[in-house]
mmCIF file of C-alpha atoms and ligand atoms in Angstrom:
data_model
loop_
_atom_site.group_PDB
_atom_site.id
_atom_site.type_symbol
_atom_site.label_atom_id
_atom_site.label_comp_id
_atom_site.label_asym_id
_atom_site.label_seq_id
_atom_site.Cartn_x
_atom_site.Cartn_y
_atom_site.Cartn_z
ATOM 1 C CA MET A 1 45.019 -40.320 -58.549
ATOM 2 C CA PRO A 2 46.428 -43.912 -59.180
ATOM 3 C CA ASN A 3 45.640 -46.114 -56.593
ATOM 4 C CA SER A 4 48.685 -46.806 -53.717
ATOM 5 C CA SER A 5 47.508 -50.672 -54.171
ATOM 6 C CA ILE A 6 47.693 -51.394 -58.483
ATOM 7 C CA LEU A 7 50.714 -49.182 -57.928
ATOM 8 C CA GLU A 8 52.343 -52.046 -55.145
ATOM 9 C CA ILE A 9 50.944 -54.802 -56.952
ATOM 10 C CA SER A 10 52.074 -53.275 -60.418
ATOM 11 C CA ARG A 11 55.989 -52.787 -59.656
ATOM 12 C CA ARG A 12 56.044 -56.577 -57.178
ATOM 13 C CA HIS A 13 54.990 -57.757 -60.619
ATOM 14 C CA LEU A 14 57.469 -55.809 -62.301
ATOM 15 C CA MET A 15 60.106 -56.370 -60.417
ATOM 16 C CA VAL A 16 59.403 -60.241 -60.587
ATOM 17 C CA GLY A 17 58.874 -60.035 -64.529
ATOM 18 C CA ALA A 18 62.157 -58.210 -63.978
ATOM 19 C CA ALA A 19 64.064 -61.083 -62.660
ATOM 20 C CA SER A 20 62.160 -64.049 -65.114
ATOM 21 C CA VAL A 21 63.327 -62.215 -67.981
ATOM 22 C CA SER A 22 67.041 -62.381 -66.591
ATOM 23 C CA VAL A 23 66.771 -65.713 -65.473
ATOM 24 C CA ALA A 24 64.848 -66.585 -69.052
ATOM 25 C CA ALA A 25 68.042 -64.660 -70.385
ATOM 26 C CA SER A 26 70.475 -66.871 -69.464
ATOM 27 C CA SER A 27 68.396 -69.973 -69.780
ATOM 28 C CA GLY A 28 68.044 -69.458 -72.697
ATOM 29 C CA VAL A 29 72.158 -68.079 -73.334
ATOM 30 C CA ALA A 30 72.728 -71.595 -72.049
ATOM 31 C CA ARG A 31 70.410 -73.113 -74.244
ATOM 32 C CA ALA A 32 72.096 -71.129 -77.606
ATOM 33 C CA TYR A 33 75.406 -72.835 -75.856
ATOM 34 C CA GLY A 34 74.231 -76.276 -75.381
ATOM 35 C CA GLU A 35 76.199 -75.808 -71.376
ATOM 36 C CA SER A 36 74.514 -75.309 -67.592
ATOM 37 C CA ARG A 37 73.353 -72.275 -66.594
ATOM 38 C CA THR A 38 75.539 -71.684 -64.107
ATOM 39 C CA ALA A 39 78.626 -71.741 -66.557
ATOM 40 C CA ALA A 40 77.033 -69.919 -69.419
ATOM 41 C CA GLU A 41 76.052 -67.160 -65.720
ATOM 42 C CA ASP A 42 79.918 -67.694 -65.623
ATOM 43 C CA ARG A 43 80.400 -67.111 -69.006
ATOM 44 C CA LEU A 44 78.796 -63.775 -68.778
ATOM 45 C CA LYS A 45 81.016 -63.175 -66.007
ATOM 46 C CA SER A 46 84.632 -60.666 -66.111
ATOM 47 C CA GLU A 47 87.078 -60.906 -63.444
ATOM 48 C CA VAL A 48 87.374 -57.149 -63.006
ATOM 49 C CA ARG A 49 90.118 -55.349 -59.997
ATOM 50 C CA LEU A 50 89.235 -52.899 -58.021
ATOM 51 C CA THR A 51 91.040 -50.072 -55.965
ATOM 52 C CA VAL A 52 88.352 -48.704 -53.509
ATOM 53 C CA ASN A 53 89.443 -45.880 -50.919
ATOM 54 C CA GLY A 54 92.944 -47.061 -51.327
ATOM 55 C CA SER A 55 91.934 -51.245 -50.797
ATOM 56 C CA HIS A 56 92.474 -53.677 -53.255
ATOM 57 C CA HIS A 57 89.573 -55.851 -54.611
ATOM 58 C CA ASP A 58 89.479 -59.341 -56.942
ATOM 59 C CA LEU A 59 85.114 -59.698 -58.394
ATOM 60 C CA ALA A 60 84.080 -61.553 -60.276
ATOM 61 C CA LEU A 61 80.937 -59.284 -61.955
ATOM 62 C CA ASP A 62 78.491 -59.942 -64.740
ATOM 63 C CA ASN A 63 79.695 -58.057 -67.634
ATOM 64 C CA ARG A 64 76.518 -55.810 -66.651
ATOM 65 C CA VAL A 65 77.179 -54.555 -63.410
ATOM 66 C CA THR A 66 77.536 -50.835 -62.640
ATOM 67 C CA LEU A 67 79.626 -49.795 -60.508
ATOM 68 C CA LEU A 68 77.292 -47.988 -58.529
ATOM 69 C CA ASP A 69 76.213 -51.949 -57.945
ATOM 70 C CA ALA A 70 79.535 -53.035 -57.698
ATOM 71 C CA LEU A 71 80.077 -50.400 -55.090
ATOM 72 C CA ARG A 72 76.664 -50.546 -53.247
ATOM 73 C CA GLU A 73 75.934 -54.932 -53.859
ATOM 74 C CA HIS A 74 79.184 -56.091 -54.203
ATOM 75 C CA LEU A 75 81.858 -54.369 -51.943
ATOM 76 C CA HIS A 76 79.139 -53.202 -49.230
ATOM 77 C CA LEU A 77 79.827 -49.665 -49.544
ATOM 78 C CA THR A 78 76.566 -48.306 -49.033
ATOM 79 C CA GLY A 79 76.893 -44.156 -48.465
ATOM 80 C CA THR A 80 76.924 -43.665 -52.385
ATOM 81 C CA LYS A 81 72.963 -43.459 -53.233
ATOM 82 C CA LYS A 82 71.372 -44.660 -56.613
ATOM 83 C CA GLY A 83 68.808 -42.674 -56.794
ATOM 84 C CA CYS A 84 67.379 -42.426 -60.751
ATOM 85 C CA ASP A 85 70.022 -45.203 -61.908
ATOM 86 C CA HIS A 86 69.896 -43.046 -65.259
ATOM 87 C CA GLY A 87 72.635 -40.465 -64.214
ATOM 88 C CA GLN A 88 70.112 -37.901 -64.036
ATOM 89 C CA CYS A 89 70.820 -36.659 -60.422
ATOM 90 C CA GLY A 90 74.196 -37.363 -59.562
ATOM 91 C CA ALA A 91 73.535 -39.141 -56.225
ATOM 92 C CA CYS A 92 76.225 -41.727 -57.564
ATOM 93 C CA THR A 93 78.970 -39.534 -58.241
ATOM 94 C CA VAL A 94 81.799 -40.855 -56.924
ATOM 95 C CA MET A 95 85.735 -40.239 -58.122
ATOM 96 C CA VAL A 96 87.630 -42.500 -60.705
ATOM 97 C CA ASN A 97 91.444 -41.924 -60.785
ATOM 98 C CA GLY A 98 90.395 -38.237 -59.072
ATOM 99 C CA ARG A 99 87.732 -37.503 -62.027
ATOM 100 C CA ARG A 100 83.772 -37.192 -60.757
ATOM 101 C CA ILE A 101 81.339 -39.479 -62.902
ATOM 102 C CA ASN A 102 78.216 -40.846 -62.539
ATOM 103 C CA SER A 103 78.785 -44.395 -61.228
ATOM 104 C CA CYS A 104 75.180 -45.637 -62.580
ATOM 105 C CA LEU A 105 76.588 -45.768 -66.158
ATOM 106 C CA SER A 106 79.301 -47.237 -65.854
ATOM 107 C CA LEU A 107 80.062 -50.773 -66.347
ATOM 108 C CA ALA A 108 82.627 -51.690 -63.200
ATOM 109 C CA VAL A 109 83.850 -53.637 -65.708
ATOM 110 C CA MET A 110 85.090 -51.173 -67.513
ATOM 111 C CA HIS A 111 87.700 -49.444 -64.048
ATOM 112 C CA ASP A 112 89.358 -52.532 -63.931
ATOM 113 C CA GLY A 113 92.099 -51.449 -62.855
ATOM 114 C CA ASP A 114 90.650 -48.293 -61.585
ATOM 115 C CA GLU A 115 91.097 -45.448 -58.017
ATOM 116 C CA VAL A 116 87.356 -45.530 -56.801
ATOM 117 C CA THR A 117 86.935 -42.839 -54.531
ATOM 118 C CA THR A 118 83.064 -43.277 -51.724
ATOM 119 C CA ILE A 119 81.790 -40.893 -49.605
ATOM 120 C CA GLU A 120 83.767 -43.436 -47.598
ATOM 121 C CA GLY A 121 87.903 -43.255 -48.805
ATOM 122 C CA LEU A 122 86.912 -38.788 -48.033
ATOM 123 C CA GLY A 123 86.575 -39.052 -44.852
ATOM 124 C CA GLN A 124 84.997 -40.855 -41.384
ATOM 125 C CA PRO A 125 83.023 -39.324 -38.506
ATOM 126 C CA GLY A 126 86.113 -38.047 -35.891
ATOM 127 C CA ASP A 127 88.259 -37.239 -38.989
ATOM 128 C CA LEU A 128 86.243 -35.686 -41.807
ATOM 129 C CA HIS A 129 87.158 -34.452 -44.793
ATOM 130 C CA PRO A 130 87.138 -30.903 -45.771
ATOM 131 C CA MET A 131 84.067 -30.528 -47.261
ATOM 132 C CA GLN A 132 82.190 -33.448 -45.814
ATOM 133 C CA ALA A 133 83.055 -30.678 -42.397
ATOM 134 C CA ALA A 134 81.423 -27.846 -44.477
ATOM 135 C CA PHE A 135 78.632 -29.750 -45.424
ATOM 136 C CA SER A 136 78.007 -30.445 -41.916
ATOM 137 C CA LYS A 137 78.909 -26.647 -40.379
ATOM 138 C CA HIS A 138 76.607 -26.172 -43.238
ATOM 139 C CA ASP A 139 73.730 -27.689 -42.975
ATOM 140 C CA GLY A 140 73.706 -28.326 -46.220
ATOM 141 C CA PHE A 141 71.207 -31.292 -46.489
ATOM 142 C CA GLN A 142 68.327 -32.286 -45.117
ATOM 143 C CA CYS A 143 67.168 -36.017 -45.483
ATOM 144 C CA GLY A 144 70.796 -36.259 -46.729
ATOM 145 C CA TYR A 145 70.053 -38.890 -49.317
ATOM 146 C CA CYS A 146 72.371 -36.045 -51.704
ATOM 147 C CA THR A 147 75.196 -35.327 -49.824
ATOM 148 C CA PRO A 148 77.813 -38.105 -50.344
ATOM 149 C CA GLY A 149 76.687 -37.893 -54.749
ATOM 150 C CA GLN A 150 77.155 -33.297 -53.813
ATOM 151 C CA ILE A 151 80.027 -33.713 -51.036
ATOM 152 C CA CYS A 152 81.776 -35.876 -54.084
ATOM 153 C CA SER A 153 81.233 -33.732 -56.820
ATOM 154 C CA SER A 154 82.691 -30.913 -54.726
ATOM 155 C CA VAL A 155 85.619 -32.091 -53.491
ATOM 156 C CA ALA A 156 86.645 -33.034 -57.728
ATOM 157 C CA VAL A 157 84.852 -29.396 -58.837
ATOM 158 C CA LEU A 158 87.299 -27.308 -57.108
ATOM 159 C CA GLU A 159 90.063 -29.540 -58.531
ATOM 160 C CA GLU A 160 88.303 -29.218 -61.839
ATOM 161 C CA ILE A 161 89.296 -25.136 -61.171
ATOM 162 C CA LYS A 162 92.390 -25.322 -60.017
ATOM 163 C CA ALA A 163 93.372 -27.582 -62.944
ATOM 164 C CA ASN A 164 91.457 -25.204 -65.207
ATOM 165 C CA ILE A 165 93.665 -21.670 -63.669
ATOM 166 C CA PRO A 166 96.985 -21.013 -64.324
ATOM 167 C CA SER A 167 99.257 -21.840 -61.755
ATOM 168 C CA HIS A 168 100.111 -18.031 -61.819
ATOM 169 C CA VAL A 169 96.884 -16.883 -61.245
ATOM 170 C CA THR A 170 96.239 -19.592 -58.397
ATOM 171 C CA ALA A 171 98.991 -17.655 -57.187
ATOM 172 C CA ASP A 172 98.387 -13.863 -57.215
ATOM 173 C CA LEU A 173 94.979 -14.733 -56.363
ATOM 174 C CA GLY A 174 94.337 -18.076 -54.807
ATOM 175 C CA VAL A 175 91.323 -20.148 -55.835
ATOM 176 C CA ALA A 176 88.351 -18.240 -53.764
ATOM 177 C CA ALA A 177 89.452 -14.873 -55.852
ATOM 178 C CA LYS A 178 88.791 -16.819 -59.420
ATOM 179 C CA LEU A 179 85.363 -18.503 -58.077
ATOM 180 C CA THR A 180 81.963 -16.995 -58.691
ATOM 181 C CA GLU A 181 78.973 -19.174 -57.175
ATOM 182 C CA ASP A 182 77.261 -18.986 -60.590
ATOM 183 C CA GLU A 183 79.990 -20.467 -62.265
ATOM 184 C CA ILE A 184 80.251 -23.170 -58.675
ATOM 185 C CA ARG A 185 76.164 -23.659 -59.701
ATOM 186 C CA GLU A 186 77.481 -24.628 -62.570
ATOM 187 C CA ARG A 187 79.386 -26.951 -61.794
ATOM 188 C CA MET A 188 76.958 -28.210 -59.377
ATOM 189 C CA SER A 189 74.292 -28.825 -61.773
ATOM 190 C CA GLY A 190 74.302 -32.180 -62.315
ATOM 191 C CA ASN A 191 73.588 -32.476 -58.582
ATOM 192 C CA ILE A 192 70.143 -32.265 -57.840
ATOM 193 C CA CYS A 193 68.707 -32.367 -54.233
ATOM 194 C CA ARG A 194 65.467 -33.247 -54.093
ATOM 195 C CA CYS A 195 65.155 -31.373 -49.959
ATOM 196 C CA GLY A 196 66.200 -27.771 -52.506
ATOM 197 C CA ALA A 197 69.501 -27.252 -49.706
ATOM 198 C CA TYR A 198 71.526 -25.148 -53.549
ATOM 199 C CA SER A 199 72.826 -22.027 -51.126
ATOM 200 C CA ASN A 200 74.221 -23.898 -48.413
ATOM 201 C CA ILE A 201 75.857 -26.401 -49.868
ATOM 202 C CA LEU A 202 77.595 -23.359 -51.895
ATOM 203 C CA ASP A 203 78.407 -21.563 -49.208
ATOM 204 C CA ALA A 204 79.889 -25.222 -47.960
ATOM 205 C CA ILE A 205 81.403 -25.535 -50.832
ATOM 206 C CA MET A 206 83.116 -21.452 -51.033
ATOM 207 C CA ASP A 207 84.379 -22.194 -47.568
ATOM 208 C CA VAL A 208 86.512 -24.218 -47.603
ATOM 209 C CA ALA A 209 88.048 -22.126 -51.751
ATOM 210 C CA GLU A 210 88.541 -19.201 -48.841
ATOM 211 C CA ALA A 211 90.574 -21.495 -46.469
ATOM 212 C CA ARG A 212 92.288 -22.881 -49.908
ATOM 213 C CA ALA A 213 93.340 -19.628 -50.725
HETATM 214 S S1 FES B 1 71.615 -43.024 -59.832
HETATM 215 FE FE1 FES B 1 74.097 -41.804 -61.178
HETATM 216 S S2 FES B 1 72.594 -39.869 -61.634
HETATM 217 FE FE2 FES B 1 70.875 -40.104 -60.321
HETATM 218 S S1 FES B 2 69.400 -32.679 -48.932
HETATM 219 FE FE1 FES B 2 67.968 -34.216 -49.346
HETATM 220 S S2 FES B 2 67.672 -34.673 -51.416
HETATM 221 FE FE2 FES B 2 69.347 -33.303 -50.926
#
């Protein structure tokens, strides 16, 4: 079993090391172009216009900033969570132009002009989105860390299914009639829950789908 204090020191050293590499990189760029570090850092920035939850934001962002970090660190919308930061857990799921993405895998500069919906934009206490209310009703969470991503994904999943089922079928049978629990599980498989609240999450999604049918 590794000693936790050794791990702590290693982690701190790693962070300091990473920050040093970043500073060194911009210093190196500055030297290469014969300019100040501030000028070099400015050169690495882009103007990005995002519409987030209906509000327009003009940002000057380092080209390496992910959409997730733009939301959390620059717009202070911390509802969207950083789990793995590697596209493996789904905690960072948001909707961009109506489609769900892992915001940790996408650079903010790629979304100039895009419309982003985060968990804050779906609903607020006292005015919850039906999916938020269903998660609450069915206890679709324990620690809650994965929950914003789960809910954004769930909302998008029902839209994906609606878009993929011919309208005469949805009209005749309703979305819920075409849904199987297996399909929901498969479509939600990119959202990991360490607390294992999967069966309650499934109940919440089916509840919303049935209410819409
Ligand atoms: S934080 Fe983006 S997928 Fe895990
Ligand atoms: S509720 Fe804890 S990770 Fe999903």
